[in-house]
CSV table of C-alpha atoms and ligand atoms in Angstrom, one decimal:
chain,number,residue,atom,x,y,z
A,1,UNK,CA,0.0,0.0,0.0
A,2,UNK,CA,1.2,3.5,-0.8
A,3,UNK,CA,2.1,5.9,2.0
A,4,UNK,CA,-0.5,8.4,3.1
A,5,UNK,CA,0.8,11.8,4.3
A,6,UNK,CA,-1.4,13.9,6.4
A,7,UNK,CA,-0.8,17.6,7.1
A,8,UNK,CA,-2.6,18.3,10.3
A,9,UNK,CA,-3.6,21.6,12.0
A,10,UNK,CA,-4.6,22.1,15.6
A,11,UNK,CA,-5.8,25.5,17.0
A,12,UNK,CA,-8.5,24.5,19.5
A,13,UNK,CA,-7.1,26.3,22.5
A,14,UNK,CA,-3.8,28.1,23.1
A,15,UNK,CA,-1.3,26.1,21.0
A,16,UNK,CA,-0.9,26.8,17.3
A,17,UNK,CA,0.3,23.5,15.9
A,18,UNK,CA,1.0,21.8,12.6
A,19,UNK,CA,2.4,18.3,11.8
A,20,UNK,CA,3.1,15.9,9.0
A,21,UNK,CA,2.2,12.3,9.9
A,22,UNK,CA,2.8,9.2,7.7
A,23,UNK,CA,0.3,6.4,7.8
A,24,UNK,CA,-1.2,7.6,11.1
A,25,UNK,CA,1.8,6.3,13.1
A,26,UNK,CA,5.0,8.0,12.1
A,27,UNK,CA,5.7,11.7,12.9
A,28,UNK,CA,7.7,13.5,10.2
A,29,UNK,CA,7.3,16.8,11.9
A,30,UNK,CA,5.4,18.2,14.9
A,31,UNK,CA,5.6,21.9,15.4
A,32,UNK,CA,4.0,23.7,18.3
A,33,UNK,CA,3.9,27.4,19.1
A,34,UNK,CA,2.6,27.8,22.6
A,35,UNK,CA,0.9,31.0,23.9
A,36,UNK,CA,1.3,30.1,27.5
A,37,UNK,CA,3.6,33.0,28.3
A,38,UNK,CA,1.0,35.5,27.0
A,39,UNK,CA,-2.0,34.0,28.8
A,40,UNK,CA,-0.1,33.5,32.0
A,41,UNK,CA,-0.4,37.2,32.7
A,42,UNK,CA,-4.2,36.8,32.8
A,43,UNK,CA,-4.3,33.6,34.9
A,44,UNK,CA,-5.9,31.6,32.0
A,45,UNK,CA,-6.5,31.5,28.3
A,46,UNK,CA,-8.1,34.7,26.9
A,47,UNK,CA,-10.1,33.5,23.8
A,48,UNK,CA,-9.7,36.7,21.7
A,49,UNK,CA,-6.0,36.9,22.2
A,50,UNK,CA,-5.7,33.1,21.4
A,51,UNK,CA,-7.5,33.6,18.1
A,52,UNK,CA,-5.4,36.6,17.1
A,53,UNK,CA,-2.2,34.8,17.9
A,54,UNK,CA,-3.3,31.8,15.8
A,55,UNK,CA,-3.9,34.1,12.9
A,56,UNK,CA,-0.4,35.5,13.3
A,57,UNK,CA,1.4,32.2,13.7
A,58,UNK,CA,-0.5,29.6,11.6
A,59,UNK,CA,1.3,30.1,8.2
A,60,UNK,CA,4.9,30.1,9.6
A,61,UNK,CA,4.0,27.0,11.7
A,62,UNK,CA,2.7,25.1,8.7
A,63,UNK,CA,5.7,26.1,6.7
A,64,UNK,CA,8.0,24.9,9.4
A,65,UNK,CA,6.1,21.6,9.6
A,66,UNK,CA,6.6,21.1,5.9
A,67,UNK,CA,10.2,22.2,6.0
A,68,UNK,CA,11.1,19.8,8.8
A,69,UNK,CA,9.4,16.9,6.9
A,70,UNK,CA,11.3,18.1,3.8
A,71,UNK,CA,8.0,18.2,1.9
A,72,UNK,CA,6.0,20.6,-0.1
A,73,UNK,CA,2.2,21.0,-0.1
A,74,UNK,CA,1.9,19.0,-3.3
A,75,UNK,CA,3.4,16.0,-1.6
A,76,UNK,CA,0.6,16.0,1.0
A,77,UNK,CA,-2.3,13.5,0.5
A,78,UNK,CA,-4.8,14.7,3.2
A,79,UNK,CA,-5.5,17.8,5.2
A,80,UNK,CA,-6.6,17.1,8.7
A,81,UNK,CA,-7.9,19.7,11.2
A,82,UNK,CA,-9.5,19.9,14.6
A,83,UNK,CA,-13.0,21.3,14.2
A,84,UNK,CA,-14.2,20.9,17.8
A,85,UNK,CA,-14.5,21.0,20.7
A,86,UNK,CA,-12.7,24.1,21.8
A,87,UNK,CA,-12.8,27.9,21.6
A,88,UNK,CA,-14.8,28.9,18.6
A,89,UNK,CA,-12.6,31.8,17.4
A,90,UNK,CA,-9.5,29.6,17.9
A,91,UNK,CA,-11.0,26.6,16.1
A,92,UNK,CA,-12.1,28.8,13.2
A,93,UNK,CA,-8.5,29.9,12.4
A,94,UNK,CA,-7.4,26.3,11.9
A,95,UNK,CA,-10.6,25.2,10.1
A,96,UNK,CA,-10.4,28.1,7.6
A,97,UNK,CA,-6.7,27.6,7.0
A,98,UNK,CA,-7.2,23.8,6.4
A,99,UNK,CA,-10.1,24.5,4.0
A,100,UNK,CA,-8.1,27.1,2.1
A,101,UNK,CA,-5.2,24.6,1.6
A,102,UNK,CA,-7.4,21.7,0.7
A,103,UNK,CA,-9.4,23.9,-1.7
A,104,UNK,CA,-6.4,25.4,-3.5
A,105,UNK,CA,-4.6,22.0,-3.8
A,106,UNK,CA,-7.9,20.0,-4.2
A,107,UNK,CA,-6.9,17.6,-1.4
A,108,UNK,CA,-9.4,15.6,0.7
A,109,UNK,CA,-10.3,17.4,4.0
A,110,UNK,CA,-10.8,15.5,7.2
A,111,UNK,CA,-12.2,17.3,10.3
A,112,UNK,CA,-11.1,15.7,13.6
A,113,UNK,CA,-12.6,15.7,17.1
A,114,UNK,CA,-10.0,17.0,19.5
A,115,UNK,CA,-10.4,14.1,21.9
A,116,UNK,CA,-10.1,11.6,19.1
A,117,UNK,CA,-6.8,13.2,18.5
A,118,UNK,CA,-5.7,12.7,22.1
A,119,UNK,CA,-6.7,9.0,22.0
A,120,UNK,CA,-4.7,8.6,18.7
A,121,UNK,CA,-1.5,9.9,20.3
A,122,UNK,CA,-1.3,6.4,21.6
A,123,UNK,CA,-1.2,5.0,18.0
A,124,UNK,CA,1.9,7.1,17.5
A,125,UNK,CA,3.6,6.1,20.7
A,126,UNK,CA,3.0,2.4,20.1
A,127,UNK,CA,2.8,1.7,16.4
A,128,UNK,CA,1.5,-1.8,17.2
A,129,UNK,CA,-1.4,-0.7,19.4
A,130,UNK,CA,-4.8,-1.6,17.9
A,131,UNK,CA,-8.3,-1.4,19.3
A,132,UNK,CA,-10.2,-2.5,21.4
A,133,UNK,CA,-8.9,-0.9,24.5
A,134,UNK,CA,-10.0,1.3,27.4
A,135,UNK,CA,-8.8,4.9,27.2
A,136,UNK,CA,-8.8,7.5,30.1
A,137,UNK,CA,-8.8,11.0,28.5
A,138,UNK,CA,-8.0,13.7,31.1
A,139,UNK,CA,-7.3,17.2,29.8
A,140,UNK,CA,-8.1,20.8,30.6
A,141,UNK,CA,-11.6,20.4,29.1
A,142,UNK,CA,-12.4,16.7,29.4
A,143,UNK,CA,-12.4,13.7,31.7
A,144,UNK,CA,-13.7,10.7,29.8
A,145,UNK,CA,-13.5,7.0,30.2
A,146,UNK,CA,-14.0,5.5,26.8
A,147,UNK,CA,-14.2,2.0,25.4
A,148,UNK,CA,-12.4,2.3,22.0
A,149,UNK,CA,-14.1,-0.5,20.1
A,150,UNK,CA,-12.4,0.2,16.8
A,151,UNK,CA,-10.6,3.0,15.0
A,152,UNK,CA,-12.9,6.0,15.3
A,153,UNK,CA,-15.6,4.0,17.2
A,154,UNK,CA,-16.1,4.9,20.8
A,155,UNK,CA,-18.5,4.2,23.7
A,156,UNK,CA,-18.3,6.9,26.3
A,157,UNK,CA,-18.7,5.0,29.6
A,158,UNK,CA,-17.9,7.7,32.1
A,159,UNK,CA,-17.4,11.4,32.1
A,160,UNK,CA,-17.1,14.3,34.5
A,161,UNK,CA,-20.3,15.7,36.0
A,162,UNK,CA,-18.7,19.1,36.6
A,163,UNK,CA,-15.0,20.2,36.3
A,164,UNK,CA,-12.5,18.4,34.1
A,165,UNK,CA,-9.5,16.9,35.9
A,166,UNK,CA,-7.1,19.5,34.4
A,167,UNK,CA,-9.5,22.3,35.2
A,168,UNK,CA,-9.4,21.2,38.8
A,169,UNK,CA,-5.6,21.2,38.8
A,170,UNK,CA,-5.6,24.6,37.3
A,171,UNK,CA,-8.1,26.1,39.8
A,172,UNK,CA,-6.4,24.6,42.8
A,173,UNK,CA,-3.1,25.8,41.6
A,174,UNK,CA,-4.5,29.3,41.3
A,175,UNK,CA,-6.0,29.0,44.9
A,176,UNK,CA,-2.6,28.2,46.4
A,177,UNK,CA,-0.9,30.9,44.2
A,178,UNK,CA,1.0,28.7,41.8
A,179,UNK,CA,-0.2,30.4,38.6
A,180,UNK,CA,-1.2,29.0,35.1
A,181,UNK,CA,-1.1,26.3,33.9
A,182,UNK,CA,-1.5,24.6,37.2
A,183,UNK,CA,-1.1,20.9,36.4
A,184,UNK,CA,2.6,20.8,35.8
A,185,UNK,CA,3.2,23.1,38.8
A,186,UNK,CA,1.2,20.9,41.2
A,187,UNK,CA,2.9,17.8,39.7
A,188,UNK,CA,6.3,19.3,40.5
A,189,UNK,CA,5.6,20.8,43.9
A,190,UNK,CA,3.7,17.7,45.2
A,191,UNK,CA,7.0,15.8,45.1
A,192,UNK,CA,8.1,17.8,48.2
A,193,UNK,CA,4.8,17.4,50.0
A,194,UNK,CA,3.1,14.8,52.1
A,195,UNK,CA,0.3,13.1,50.2
A,196,UNK,CA,-1.4,12.1,53.5
A,197,UNK,CA,-1.2,15.5,55.1
A,198,UNK,CA,-4.8,16.5,54.4
A,199,UNK,CA,-7.7,14.1,53.6
A,200,UNK,CA,-9.5,15.5,50.6
A,201,UNK,CA,-12.7,13.8,49.4
A,202,UNK,CA,-12.7,11.1,46.7
A,203,UNK,CA,-16.0,11.6,45.0
A,204,UNK,CA,-18.0,8.8,43.5
A,205,UNK,CA,-21.2,9.4,41.5
A,206,UNK,CA,-23.6,6.9,43.0
A,207,UNK,CA,-25.9,6.1,40.0
A,208,UNK,CA,-23.0,6.2,37.5
A,209,UNK,CA,-20.0,4.3,38.8
A,210,UNK,CA,-17.7,5.5,36.0
A,211,UNK,CA,-18.5,9.2,36.1
A,212,UNK,CA,-16.2,11.7,37.8
A,213,UNK,CA,-16.8,14.7,39.9
A,214,UNK,CA,-14.0,17.1,40.8
A,215,UNK,CA,-15.8,20.2,42.0
A,216,UNK,CA,-16.1,18.7,45.5
A,217,UNK,CA,-12.4,18.2,46.0
A,218,UNK,CA,-11.7,21.6,44.4
A,219,UNK,CA,-14.1,23.3,46.9
A,220,UNK,CA,-12.6,21.3,49.7
A,221,UNK,CA,-9.2,22.7,48.9
A,222,UNK,CA,-10.6,26.2,48.8
A,223,UNK,CA,-12.3,25.8,52.2
A,224,UNK,CA,-9.2,24.4,53.7
A,225,UNK,CA,-7.1,27.4,52.4
A,226,UNK,CA,-9.8,29.9,53.6
A,227,UNK,CA,-10.0,28.3,57.0
A,228,UNK,CA,-6.2,28.4,57.4
A,229,UNK,CA,-6.1,32.1,56.3
A,230,UNK,CA,-8.8,32.9,58.9
A,231,UNK,CA,-7.0,31.2,61.7
A,232,UNK,CA,-3.7,32.9,60.6
A,233,UNK,CA,-2.1,29.5,59.9
A,234,UNK,CA,0.4,29.5,57.0
A,235,UNK,CA,-0.5,26.7,54.5
A,236,UNK,CA,2.1,24.2,53.4
A,237,UNK,CA,1.6,24.5,49.6
A,238,UNK,CA,3.5,21.3,48.9
A,239,UNK,CA,1.2,19.3,51.3
A,240,UNK,CA,-1.9,20.8,49.8
A,241,UNK,CA,-0.7,20.1,46.2
A,242,UNK,CA,0.3,16.5,47.1
A,243,UNK,CA,-2.9,15.7,49.0
A,244,UNK,CA,-5.1,17.2,46.3
A,245,UNK,CA,-3.3,15.3,43.5
A,246,UNK,CA,-3.6,12.1,45.4
A,247,UNK,CA,-7.4,12.5,45.8
A,248,UNK,CA,-7.8,13.1,42.0
A,249,UNK,CA,-5.4,10.3,41.0
A,250,UNK,CA,-7.0,7.8,43.3
A,251,UNK,CA,-10.4,8.3,41.6
A,252,UNK,CA,-8.9,8.2,38.1
A,253,UNK,CA,-7.1,5.0,38.8
A,254,UNK,CA,-10.0,3.2,40.6
A,255,UNK,CA,-12.5,3.9,37.9
A,256,UNK,CA,-10.2,3.0,35.0
A,257,UNK,CA,-9.2,-0.3,36.5
A,258,UNK,CA,-12.8,-1.1,37.4
A,259,UNK,CA,-13.8,-0.6,33.8
A,260,UNK,CA,-11.0,-2.7,32.4
A,261,UNK,CA,-12.1,-5.5,34.6
A,262,UNK,CA,-15.8,-5.1,33.6
A,263,UNK,CA,-15.0,-5.1,29.9
A,264,UNK,CA,-12.4,-7.8,30.2
A,265,UNK,CA,-9.9,-5.6,28.5
A,266,UNK,CA,-6.3,-5.9,29.3
A,267,UNK,CA,-5.1,-2.7,27.6
A,268,UNK,CA,-5.5,0.7,29.2
A,269,UNK,CA,-4.3,3.8,27.5
A,270,UNK,CA,-4.0,7.3,28.9
A,271,UNK,CA,-4.5,10.5,26.9
A,272,UNK,CA,-4.7,14.3,27.4
A,273,UNK,CA,-2.6,16.9,29.3
A,274,UNK,CA,-3.2,15.3,32.7
A,275,UNK,CA,-1.8,12.0,31.4
A,276,UNK,CA,1.5,13.8,31.7
A,277,UNK,CA,1.1,13.7,35.5
A,278,UNK,CA,3.9,11.7,37.1
A,279,UNK,CA,1.9,10.5,40.1
A,280,UNK,CA,-1.0,9.3,37.8
A,281,UNK,CA,1.4,7.4,35.6
A,282,UNK,CA,3.1,5.8,38.6
A,283,UNK,CA,-0.1,4.8,40.5
A,284,UNK,CA,-1.8,3.6,37.3
A,285,UNK,CA,1.2,1.5,36.4
A,286,UNK,CA,1.2,-0.1,39.9
A,287,UNK,CA,-2.5,-0.9,39.7
A,288,UNK,CA,-2.2,-2.3,36.2
A,289,UNK,CA,0.7,-4.5,37.0
A,290,UNK,CA,-1.4,-5.9,39.9
A,291,UNK,CA,-4.3,-6.7,37.6
A,292,UNK,CA,-2.3,-7.9,34.6
A,293,UNK,CA,-3.3,-4.9,32.5
A,294,UNK,CA,-1.0,-3.4,29.9
A,295,UNK,CA,-0.7,0.3,30.4
A,296,UNK,CA,0.0,2.7,27.5
A,297,UNK,CA,0.6,6.4,27.6
A,298,UNK,CA,2.0,8.9,25.1
A,299,UNK,CA,5.3,10.7,25.8
A,300,UNK,CA,4.9,14.1,27.4
A,301,UNK,CA,4.9,16.2,24.2
A,302,UNK,CA,2.2,13.9,22.7
A,303,UNK,CA,0.0,14.2,25.9
A,304,UNK,CA,-0.6,17.9,25.7
A,305,UNK,CA,-2.1,19.6,22.7
A,306,UNK,CA,-0.2,18.9,19.4
A,307,UNK,CA,-1.0,18.4,15.8
A,308,UNK,CA,0.7,15.0,15.3
A,309,UNK,CA,-2.2,13.4,17.3
A,310,UNK,CA,-4.7,15.1,15.0
A,311,UNK,CA,-2.8,13.8,12.0
A,312,UNK,CA,-3.0,10.3,13.3
A,313,UNK,CA,-6.8,10.5,14.0
A,314,UNK,CA,-7.3,12.1,10.6
A,315,UNK,CA,-5.6,9.2,8.9
A,316,UNK,CA,-7.8,6.6,10.5
A,317,UNK,CA,-10.9,8.6,9.7
A,318,UNK,CA,-9.6,9.0,6.1
A,319,UNK,CA,-9.3,5.2,5.9
A,320,UNK,CA,-12.8,4.8,7.1
A,321,UNK,CA,-14.0,7.1,4.3
A,322,UNK,CA,-14.6,10.3,6.3
A,323,UNK,CA,-14.4,13.4,4.1
A,324,UNK,CA,-15.6,16.9,5.0
A,325,UNK,CA,-16.9,19.4,2.5
A,326,UNK,CA,-16.3,23.1,1.9
A,327,UNK,CA,-19.0,23.8,4.5
A,328,UNK,CA,-16.9,22.4,7.4
A,329,UNK,CA,-17.3,24.8,10.3
A,330,UNK,CA,-16.0,25.0,13.9
A,331,UNK,CA,-18.2,23.2,16.4
A,332,UNK,CA,-17.2,24.4,19.9
A,333,UNK,CA,-19.4,21.8,21.6
A,334,UNK,CA,-18.7,18.8,19.3
A,335,UNK,CA,-19.5,15.5,20.9
A,336,UNK,CA,-17.3,12.4,20.4
A,337,UNK,CA,-18.6,10.3,17.6
A,338,UNK,CA,-20.8,13.0,16.3
A,339,UNK,CA,-20.7,14.6,12.8
A,340,UNK,CA,-19.2,12.0,10.7
B,1,KG4,O1,-4.7,18.2,26.6
B,1,KG4,P1,-4.4,19.6,27.0
B,1,KG4,O2,-3.0,20.1,26.6
B,1,KG4,O3,-5.4,20.7,26.6
B,1,KG4,C1,-6.8,20.4,26.6
B,1,KG4,O4,-7.3,19.8,25.6
B,1,KG4,O5,-7.4,20.8,27.6
B,1,KG4,O6,-4.5,19.7,28.6
B,1,KG4,C2,-4.2,20.8,29.4
B,1,KG4,C3,-4.4,20.5,30.8
B,1,KG4,C4,-4.3,21.7,31.7
B,1,KG4,O7,-5.4,21.7,32.6
B,1,KG4,C5,-3.0,21.4,32.5
B,1,KG4,O8,-2.9,21.9,33.8
B,1,KG4,C6,-3.0,19.9,32.5
B,1,KG4,O9,-3.5,19.5,31.3
B,1,KG4,N1,-1.7,19.3,32.7
B,1,KG4,C7,-1.3,18.6,33.8
B,1,KG4,C8,0.0,18.2,33.7
B,1,KG4,N2,0.5,18.7,32.5
B,1,KG4,C9,-0.6,19.4,31.9
B,1,KG4,N3,-2.1,18.2,34.9
B,1,KG4,C10,-1.5,17.5,35.8
B,1,KG4,N4,-0.1,17.1,35.8
B,1,KG4,C11,0.6,17.5,34.8
B,1,KG4,N5,1.9,17.1,34.7
B,2,ZN,ZN1,-6.3,18.8,24.4
């Protein structure tokens, strides 16, 4: 079979990214321009600034992705792009760019669900990985437990009822004055803290055993910090970080292992920005080893937002026959498995 080269574009949040991926598994280039330094000043992503920076950066980033892959646009077989979920103005920049390139070069256009991209990062990390498997997707906007039945075929078994796991990390980090983005900062600081110092709640959603809820633990941290402030007690940030992280990780590990056992699946994959968390990887690995489950997770730079993962997902969608027309639009609230 001939090689299929996908040029992929990702602009759903605050990273302008482009990549060239061969046959859905091999990364020829993966270029990311992060806007973190700009948004840091505001304590979070400012949508209008994100859109404007995407407009400014997108062409040079695509050019760089082609240059590193030593290819021209004519060599590309498919244009892949994230069209949701995400910030509408940010998504639109990538979608319009992808459509323009596909239109001018008359190449097939494949729109990708951002979370499908996160899952596909595992196909790059392990070129032999094939469905079915269970995937825990934990990012700034999502916490999903998904049964990946086949390429592009998903059953969402559990999701968050309120905050996403990454959102909880970011909010707690802000509460204890660590700044944005909070996940990596809590990850680092928690290494110096005592995980058992404070008992934060591990929430279970009664009627849905695989759903998550992180607003309780987040409020609990807020209450703890307020109480300490009122009493004039200085908080130990490392202890708060480590205890909070442990509460979140425990729930993520428990639910994932429970689902693997129920579905009789011996492969569990992690995906999304929070999958970069060291403690989550460690505890999940321990639990998987105990249960005879094979654990997969993408390397750090494939966990957080990037375009290579979008290129992989676009390839498998392309193989399944997915093609989008010139009416492709950004869908900020796109659901997984919708809109094929
Ligand atoms: O997947 P991602 O880059 O963007 C979204 O699609 O949301 O995830 C970003 C999220 C942020 O909330 C960030 O704080 C979190 O992932 N994150 C982490 C770590 N690295 C990134 N959370 C915990 N530990 C980390 N090491
Ligand atoms: Zn993401």
